[in-house]
């Protein structure tokens, strides 16, 4: 059960092994995201403020990606299509760049060339940023879907880690978005 799993993870945070403690804390973050509305405020690379509280009432996809990962950049076009199709029905996207400060110019060029229509969170710390552990995003690409109340509902294709791979059909995450929006 979820309660037993959570209790077990809490116990693991007291383990003498630091790596076990860290893993348990990251997994507990996912449990929290499934109980309470996700909170995040930042200024996107475009200079505009983003506040998840202001996105309540919409289904929100949070996409972790990097310009240095070809699988994650290949998923941009399908996500843009899905965003365009369902935006008027209440779907929004937020990108989280896994790039480091050294890749900033490449990131900005990719955003411009791809004409990304959603805000991008960028702290320049790559995998060591503060946001990735909150959702246990240990690698890219990852896509997390939050319901209209800001609660983490599902990860992609039933994957507990929201891992997007080259072989996951776009229709799998599109169907999840449709379900959350109540679209037939």
Coordinates of N, CA and C in Angstrom, one line a residue:
X1 N 0.8 -1.2 0.0 CA 0.0 0.0 0.0 C 0.9 1.2 0.0
X2 N 0.3 2.3 -0.4 CA 1.0 3.6 -0.4 C 1.5 4.0 1.0
X3 N 0.6 3.8 1.9 CA 0.9 4.2 3.3 C 2.1 3.4 3.8
X4 N 2.1 2.1 3.6 CA 3.3 1.3 4.0 C 4.6 1.7 3.3
X5 N 4.4 2.0 2.0 CA 5.6 2.4 1.2 C 6.2 3.7 1.8
X6 N 5.3 4.7 2.1 CA 5.7 5.9 2.6 C 6.4 5.7 4.0
X7 N 5.8 4.9 4.8 CA 6.4 4.7 6.1 C 7.8 4.0 6.0
X8 N 7.9 3.1 5.1 CA 9.2 2.5 4.8 C 10.2 3.5 4.4
X9 N 9.9 4.4 3.5 CA 10.8 5.4 3.0 C 11.2 6.3 4.1
X10 N 10.2 6.7 5.0 CA 10.6 7.5 6.1 C 11.6 6.9 7.0
X11 N 11.5 5.6 7.2 CA 12.4 4.8 8.0 C 13.8 4.8 7.3
X12 N 13.8 4.7 6.0 CA 15.1 4.7 5.3 C 15.8 6.0 5.4
X13 N 15.1 7.1 5.6 CA 15.8 8.4 5.8 C 16.7 8.4 7.0
X14 N 16.5 7.4 7.9 CA 17.4 7.3 9.1 C 18.5 6.3 8.9
X15 N 18.6 5.7 7.7 CA 19.6 4.8 7.4 C 21.0 5.4 7.6
X16 N 22.0 4.6 8.0 CA 23.4 5.1 8.1 C 24.0 5.4 6.8
X17 N 23.6 4.8 5.7 CA 24.1 5.0 4.4 C 23.5 6.3 3.8
X18 N 24.4 7.3 3.5 CA 24.0 8.6 3.0 C 23.2 8.4 1.6
X19 N 23.6 7.5 0.8 CA 23.0 7.3 -0.5 C 21.6 6.8 -0.3
X20 N 21.4 5.9 0.7 CA 20.0 5.4 0.9 C 19.2 6.5 1.5
X21 N 19.7 7.3 2.4 CA 19.0 8.5 2.9 C 18.5 9.4 1.8
X22 N 19.4 9.7 0.9 CA 19.1 10.6 -0.2 C 18.0 10.1 -1.1
X23 N 18.2 8.8 -1.5 CA 17.1 8.1 -2.3 C 15.8 8.2 -1.6
X24 N 15.7 7.9 -0.4 CA 14.5 7.9 0.4 C 13.8 9.3 0.4
X25 N 14.7 10.3 0.6 CA 14.2 11.7 0.6 C 13.6 12.1 -0.7
X26 N 14.3 11.7 -1.8 CA 13.8 12.0 -3.2 C 12.5 11.3 -3.4
X27 N 12.4 10.1 -3.1 CA 11.1 9.3 -3.3 C 10.0 9.9 -2.4
X28 N 10.3 10.4 -1.2 CA 9.3 11.0 -0.4 C 8.8 12.3 -1.0
X29 N 9.7 13.0 -1.7 CA 9.3 14.2 -2.4 C 8.1 13.9 -3.4
X30 N 8.2 12.8 -4.1 CA 7.2 12.4 -5.0 C 5.9 12.1 -4.3
X31 N 6.0 11.5 -3.1 CA 4.8 11.2 -2.3 C 4.1 12.6 -1.9
X32 N 4.9 13.5 -1.5 CA 4.4 14.9 -1.1 C 3.7 15.5 -2.3
X33 N 4.3 15.4 -3.5 CA 3.7 16.0 -4.7 C 2.4 15.4 -5.1
X34 N 2.1 14.2 -4.6 CA 0.9 13.6 -4.8 C -0.2 13.9 -3.8
X35 N 0.2 14.6 -2.7 CA -0.7 15.0 -1.6 C -1.0 16.4 -1.6
X36 N 0.0 17.3 -1.9 CA -0.2 18.7 -1.7 C 0.1 19.4 -3.1
X37 N -0.5 20.5 -3.3 CA -0.3 21.2 -4.6 C 1.2 21.6 -4.7
X38 N 1.7 21.4 -5.9 CA 3.1 21.7 -6.2 C 3.3 23.2 -6.2
X39 N 4.3 23.6 -5.5 CA 4.6 25.1 -5.4 C 5.9 25.4 -6.1
X40 N 5.9 26.3 -7.0 CA 7.1 26.7 -7.7 C 6.9 28.1 -8.2
X41 N 7.8 29.0 -7.9 CA 7.9 30.4 -8.5 C 9.3 30.6 -9.0
X42 N 9.3 31.1 -10.2 CA 10.6 31.4 -10.8 C 10.4 32.4 -11.9
X43 N 11.5 33.0 -12.4 CA 11.5 33.9 -13.5 C 12.1 33.1 -14.7
X44 N 11.3 32.9 -15.7 CA 11.8 32.1 -16.9 C 12.9 32.8 -17.6
X45 N 13.6 32.1 -18.5 CA 14.6 32.6 -19.3 C 14.2 33.8 -20.1
X46 N 12.9 33.9 -20.4 CA 12.3 35.0 -21.2 C 12.1 36.2 -20.3
X47 N 12.4 36.1 -19.0 CA 12.2 37.3 -18.1 C 10.8 37.4 -17.5
X48 N 9.9 36.5 -17.8 CA 8.6 36.5 -17.3 C 8.4 35.6 -16.0
X49 N 7.7 36.1 -15.0 CA 7.5 35.4 -13.8 C 6.6 34.2 -14.0
X50 N 6.8 33.1 -13.4 CA 6.0 31.9 -13.4 C 5.6 31.5 -12.0
X51 N 4.4 31.3 -11.7 CA 3.9 30.9 -10.4 C 2.9 29.8 -10.6
X52 N 3.2 28.6 -10.0 CA 2.3 27.5 -10.2 C 1.0 27.7 -9.6
X53 N 0.9 28.6 -8.6 CA -0.4 28.9 -8.0 C -1.3 29.6 -9.0
X54 N -0.7 30.4 -9.9 CA -1.5 31.0 -11.0 C -1.9 30.1 -12.1
X55 N -1.3 28.9 -12.1 CA -1.7 27.9 -13.1 C -2.8 26.9 -12.6
X56 N -3.2 27.1 -11.3 CA -4.3 26.3 -10.8 C -5.5 26.4 -11.7
X57 N -6.2 25.3 -11.9 CA -7.3 25.2 -12.9 C -6.9 24.7 -14.2
X58 N -5.6 24.5 -14.4 CA -5.1 23.9 -15.7 C -4.3 22.6 -15.4
X59 N -4.2 21.8 -16.4 CA -3.3 20.6 -16.3 C -2.0 21.1 -16.7
X60 N -0.9 20.8 -16.0 CA 0.4 21.4 -16.3 C 1.4 20.2 -16.5
X61 N 2.1 20.3 -17.6 CA 3.2 19.3 -17.8 C 4.5 20.0 -17.5
X62 N 5.3 19.3 -16.7 CA 6.6 19.8 -16.4 C 7.6 18.9 -17.1
X63 N 8.4 19.5 -18.0 CA 9.3 18.7 -18.9 C 10.7 19.0 -18.6
X64 N 11.4 18.0 -18.0 CA 12.8 18.2 -17.7 C 13.6 17.7 -19.0
X65 N 14.5 18.6 -19.5 CA 15.2 18.3 -20.7 C 16.5 19.0 -20.7
X66 N 17.3 18.7 -21.7 CA 18.7 19.3 -21.9 C 19.1 19.3 -23.3
X67 N 19.7 20.4 -23.7 CA 20.2 20.5 -25.1 C 21.3 19.5 -25.4
X68 N 21.9 18.9 -24.3 CA 22.9 17.9 -24.5 C 22.4 16.5 -24.6
X69 N 21.1 16.3 -24.5 CA 20.5 15.0 -24.6 C 19.5 15.0 -25.8
X70 N 19.9 14.2 -26.8 CA 19.2 14.2 -28.1 C 17.8 13.7 -28.0
X71 N 17.5 12.7 -27.1 CA 16.2 12.2 -26.9 C 15.3 13.3 -26.4
X72 N 15.8 14.1 -25.4 CA 14.9 15.1 -24.9 C 14.6 16.2 -25.9
X73 N 15.6 16.5 -26.7 CA 15.3 17.6 -27.7 C 14.4 17.0 -28.8
X74 N 14.4 15.7 -29.1 CA 13.5 15.2 -30.1 C 12.1 15.2 -29.6
X75 N 11.9 15.2 -28.3 CA 10.5 15.2 -27.8 C 9.9 16.6 -27.8
X76 N 10.7 17.6 -28.1 CA 10.1 19.0 -28.1 C 9.0 19.2 -29.1
X77 N 9.2 18.7 -30.3 CA 8.2 18.9 -31.4 C 6.9 18.3 -31.1
X78 N 6.9 17.0 -30.6 CA 5.6 16.4 -30.2 C 5.0 17.1 -29.1
X79 N 5.8 17.6 -28.1 CA 5.2 18.3 -27.0 C 4.6 19.6 -27.4
X80 N 5.3 20.3 -28.4 CA 4.7 21.6 -28.9 C 3.4 21.3 -29.6
X81 N 3.3 20.2 -30.4 CA 2.0 19.9 -31.0 C 0.9 19.7 -30.0
X82 N 1.2 18.9 -29.0 CA 0.2 18.6 -28.0 C -0.1 19.8 -27.2
X83 N 0.8 20.6 -26.9 CA 0.6 21.9 -26.2 C -0.4 22.8 -27.0
X84 N -0.1 22.9 -28.3 CA -0.9 23.7 -29.2 C -2.3 23.2 -29.3
X85 N -2.4 21.9 -29.4 CA -3.7 21.2 -29.5 C -4.6 21.4 -28.3
X86 N -4.0 21.3 -27.1 CA -4.8 21.3 -25.9 C -4.7 22.5 -25.0
X87 N -3.9 23.5 -25.4 CA -3.8 24.7 -24.6 C -5.1 25.4 -24.4
X88 N -5.9 25.6 -25.4 CA -7.2 26.3 -25.2 C -8.2 25.5 -24.3
X89 N -7.9 24.2 -24.1 CA -8.7 23.4 -23.2 C -8.2 23.3 -21.8
X90 N -7.0 24.0 -21.6 CA -6.5 24.1 -20.2 C -5.2 23.3 -19.9
X91 N -4.4 23.1 -21.0 CA -3.1 22.5 -20.8 C -2.0 23.5 -20.9
X92 N -1.1 23.5 -20.0 CA 0.1 24.3 -20.0 C 1.3 23.5 -19.8
X93 N 2.4 24.0 -20.4 CA 3.7 23.3 -20.2 C 4.7 24.3 -19.6
X94 N 5.6 23.7 -18.8 CA 6.7 24.4 -18.2 C 8.0 23.5 -18.5
X95 N 9.0 24.1 -19.0 CA 10.2 23.4 -19.3 C 11.2 23.6 -18.1
X96 N 12.0 22.6 -17.8 CA 13.0 22.7 -16.8 C 14.3 22.2 -17.5
X97 N 15.2 23.2 -17.7 CA 16.5 22.9 -18.3 C 17.5 22.2 -17.4
X98 N 18.0 21.1 -17.8 CA 19.0 20.3 -17.1 C 20.4 20.8 -17.5
X99 N 20.5 21.9 -18.3 CA 21.8 22.4 -18.8 C 22.5 23.1 -17.7
X100 N 23.8 23.2 -17.9 CA 24.7 23.9 -16.9 C 24.9 25.3 -17.5
X101 N 25.5 26.1 -16.7 CA 25.7 27.5 -17.1 C 26.6 27.6 -18.3
X102 N 27.5 26.6 -18.5 CA 28.4 26.5 -19.7 C 27.6 26.3 -20.9
X103 N 26.4 25.8 -20.8 CA 25.5 25.5 -22.0 C 24.4 26.6 -22.2
X104 N 24.5 27.7 -21.5 CA 23.4 28.7 -21.6 C 23.2 29.2 -23.0
X105 N 24.3 29.5 -23.7 CA 24.1 30.0 -25.1 C 23.5 29.0 -26.0
X106 N 23.9 27.7 -25.9 CA 23.2 26.7 -26.6 C 21.8 26.5 -26.3
X107 N 21.4 26.6 -25.0 CA 20.1 26.5 -24.6 C 19.2 27.7 -25.2
X108 N 19.7 28.9 -25.1 CA 18.9 30.0 -25.6 C 18.8 29.9 -27.1
X109 N 19.8 29.4 -27.8 CA 19.7 29.2 -29.3 C 18.6 28.1 -29.6
X110 N 18.6 27.0 -28.8 CA 17.7 25.9 -29.0 C 16.3 26.4 -28.8
X111 N 16.1 27.2 -27.7 CA 14.7 27.7 -27.4 C 14.2 28.6 -28.5
X112 N 15.1 29.5 -29.0 CA 14.8 30.4 -30.1 C 14.5 29.6 -31.4
X113 N 15.4 28.7 -31.8 CA 15.3 27.9 -33.0 C 14.0 27.0 -33.0
X114 N 13.7 26.5 -31.8 CA 12.6 25.6 -31.7 C 11.3 26.4 -31.5
X115 N 11.4 27.7 -31.2 CA 10.2 28.5 -30.9 C 9.4 27.9 -29.8
X116 N 10.1 27.6 -28.7 CA 9.4 27.1 -27.6 C 8.4 28.1 -27.0
X117 N 7.1 27.7 -26.9 CA 6.1 28.6 -26.5 C 5.8 28.6 -25.0
X118 N 6.6 27.9 -24.2 CA 6.4 27.8 -22.8 C 7.6 28.3 -22.0
X119 N 7.4 28.7 -20.7 CA 8.5 29.2 -20.0 C 9.5 28.1 -19.6
X120 N 10.8 28.5 -19.5 CA 11.9 27.6 -19.2 C 12.5 28.0 -17.8
X121 N 12.5 27.0 -16.9 CA 13.2 27.2 -15.6 C 14.7 26.8 -15.9
X122 N 15.6 27.7 -15.5 CA 17.0 27.4 -15.7 C 17.8 28.0 -14.5
X123 N 18.5 27.1 -13.8 CA 19.3 27.6 -12.7 C 20.8 27.4 -13.0
X124 N 21.1 26.8 -14.1 CA 22.5 26.6 -14.5 C 23.3 25.5 -13.8
X125 N 22.6 24.8 -13.0 CA 23.2 23.7 -12.2 C 23.0 22.3 -12.7
X126 N 22.4 22.2 -13.8 CA 22.1 20.9 -14.4 C 21.5 19.9 -13.4
X127 N 22.0 18.7 -13.3 CA 21.4 17.7 -12.4 C 21.5 18.1 -10.9
X128 N 22.3 19.0 -10.6 CA 22.5 19.4 -9.2 C 21.6 20.6 -8.8
X129 N 20.7 21.0 -9.7 CA 19.8 22.0 -9.3 C 18.8 21.7 -8.2
X130 N 18.1 22.7 -7.7 CA 17.2 22.4 -6.6 C 15.9 21.8 -7.0
X131 N 15.5 22.0 -8.2 CA 14.2 21.5 -8.6 C 14.1 20.0 -8.9
X132 N 15.2 19.5 -9.5 CA 15.2 18.0 -9.9 C 14.9 17.1 -8.8
X133 N 15.6 17.3 -7.6 CA 15.3 16.3 -6.5 C 13.9 16.4 -6.0
X134 N 13.2 17.5 -6.1 CA 11.8 17.6 -5.6 C 10.9 16.7 -6.4
X135 N 11.2 16.4 -7.6 CA 10.4 15.4 -8.4 C 11.1 14.1 -8.7
X136 N 12.3 14.0 -8.1 CA 13.1 12.8 -8.4 C 13.5 12.7 -9.8
X137 N 13.8 13.8 -10.5 CA 14.1 13.8 -11.9 C 15.6 13.6 -12.0
X138 N 16.1 12.3 -11.9 CA 17.5 12.0 -11.9 C 18.2 12.0 -13.2
X139 N 17.4 12.1 -14.3 CA 17.9 12.2 -15.6 C 16.9 12.8 -16.6
X140 N 17.2 13.0 -17.8 CA 16.3 13.6 -18.8 C 16.2 12.6 -20.0
X141 N 15.1 12.7 -20.7 CA 13.9 13.5 -20.5 C 12.9 12.9 -19.5
X142 N 12.2 13.8 -18.8 CA 11.2 13.4 -17.9 C 10.0 14.3 -18.1
X143 N 8.8 13.8 -17.9 CA 7.6 14.6 -18.0 C 6.7 14.2 -16.9
X144 N 6.3 15.2 -16.1 CA 5.4 15.1 -15.0 C 4.1 15.8 -15.3
X145 N 3.0 15.2 -15.0 CA 1.7 15.9 -15.2 C 1.0 16.1 -13.9
X146 N 0.6 17.4 -13.8 CA -0.1 17.8 -12.6 C -1.6 18.2 -13.0
X147 N -2.5 17.8 -12.1 CA -3.9 18.1 -12.4 C -4.2 19.6 -12.1
X148 N -5.5 19.9 -12.2 CA -5.9 21.3 -12.1 C -5.8 21.9 -10.7
X149 N -5.6 21.0 -9.7 CA -5.3 21.4 -8.3 C -3.8 21.5 -8.0
X150 N -3.0 21.2 -9.0 CA -1.5 21.2 -8.8 C -1.0 20.0 -8.1
X151 N -1.7 18.9 -8.1 CA -1.3 17.6 -7.5 C -0.7 16.8 -8.6
X152 N 0.5 16.2 -8.3 CA 1.1 15.2 -9.3 C 0.1 14.1 -9.5
X153 N -0.3 13.9 -10.7 CA -1.2 12.8 -11.0 C -0.6 11.6 -11.6
X154 N 0.3 11.8 -12.5 CA 0.9 10.7 -13.2 C 2.2 11.0 -13.8
X155 N 2.9 10.0 -14.0 CA 4.1 10.2 -14.8 C 3.8 9.6 -16.1
X156 N 4.7 9.6 -17.0 CA 4.4 9.2 -18.4 C 4.3 7.6 -18.5
X157 N 3.3 7.2 -19.3 CA 3.2 5.8 -19.6 C 3.3 4.9 -18.4
X158 N 2.8 5.4 -17.3 CA 2.8 4.5 -16.1 C 4.1 4.4 -15.5
X159 N 5.1 5.0 -16.0 CA 6.5 4.9 -15.5 C 6.5 5.6 -14.2
X160 N 7.0 5.0 -13.1 CA 7.0 5.7 -11.8 C 8.1 6.8 -11.8
X161 N 9.0 6.8 -12.8 CA 10.0 7.8 -12.8 C 9.8 8.8 -13.9
X162 N 8.7 8.7 -14.6 CA 8.3 9.7 -15.7 C 9.3 9.7 -16.8
X163 N 10.1 8.7 -17.0 CA 11.1 8.6 -18.0 C 10.5 8.6 -19.4
X164 N 11.0 9.5 -20.3 CA 10.6 9.5 -21.7 C 11.7 8.8 -22.4
X165 N 11.4 7.8 -23.2 CA 12.5 7.2 -24.0 C 12.1 7.4 -25.5
X166 N 13.0 7.2 -26.4 CA 12.7 7.3 -27.8 C 11.6 6.4 -28.3
X167 N 11.4 5.3 -27.6 CA 10.4 4.4 -28.1 C 9.0 4.6 -27.5
X168 N 8.8 5.5 -26.6 CA 7.5 5.8 -26.0 C 6.7 6.6 -27.0
X169 N 5.6 6.1 -27.5 CA 4.8 6.9 -28.5 C 4.2 8.1 -27.9
X170 N 4.2 9.2 -28.7 CA 3.7 10.4 -28.2 C 2.2 10.3 -27.8
X171 N 1.5 9.3 -28.4 CA 0.1 9.1 -28.1 C -0.1 8.7 -26.6
X172 N 0.9 8.1 -26.0 CA 0.8 7.6 -24.6 C 0.7 8.8 -23.7
X173 N 1.5 9.8 -23.9 CA 1.4 11.0 -23.0 C 0.3 11.9 -23.4
X174 N -0.1 11.9 -24.7 CA -1.2 12.7 -25.1 C -2.5 12.1 -24.5
X175 N -2.7 10.8 -24.5 CA -3.9 10.2 -23.9 C -4.0 10.5 -22.4
X176 N -2.9 10.6 -21.7 CA -2.9 10.9 -20.3 C -3.4 12.4 -20.1
X177 N -2.9 13.3 -21.0 CA -3.3 14.7 -20.9 C -4.8 14.8 -21.2
X178 N -5.2 14.1 -22.2 CA -6.7 14.1 -22.5 C -7.5 13.6 -21.4
X179 N -7.1 12.6 -20.7 CA -7.8 12.0 -19.6 C -7.9 13.1 -18.5
X180 N -6.8 13.7 -18.2 CA -6.8 14.7 -17.1 C -7.7 15.9 -17.4
X181 N -7.7 16.2 -18.7 CA -8.5 17.4 -19.2 C -10.0 17.0 -19.3
X182 N -10.3 15.7 -19.3 CA -11.7 15.3 -19.5 C -12.1 15.4 -21.0
X183 N -11.1 15.3 -21.9 CA -11.4 15.3 -23.4 C -11.5 13.9 -23.9
X184 N -12.5 13.7 -24.8 CA -12.7 12.4 -25.3 C -12.1 12.3 -26.7

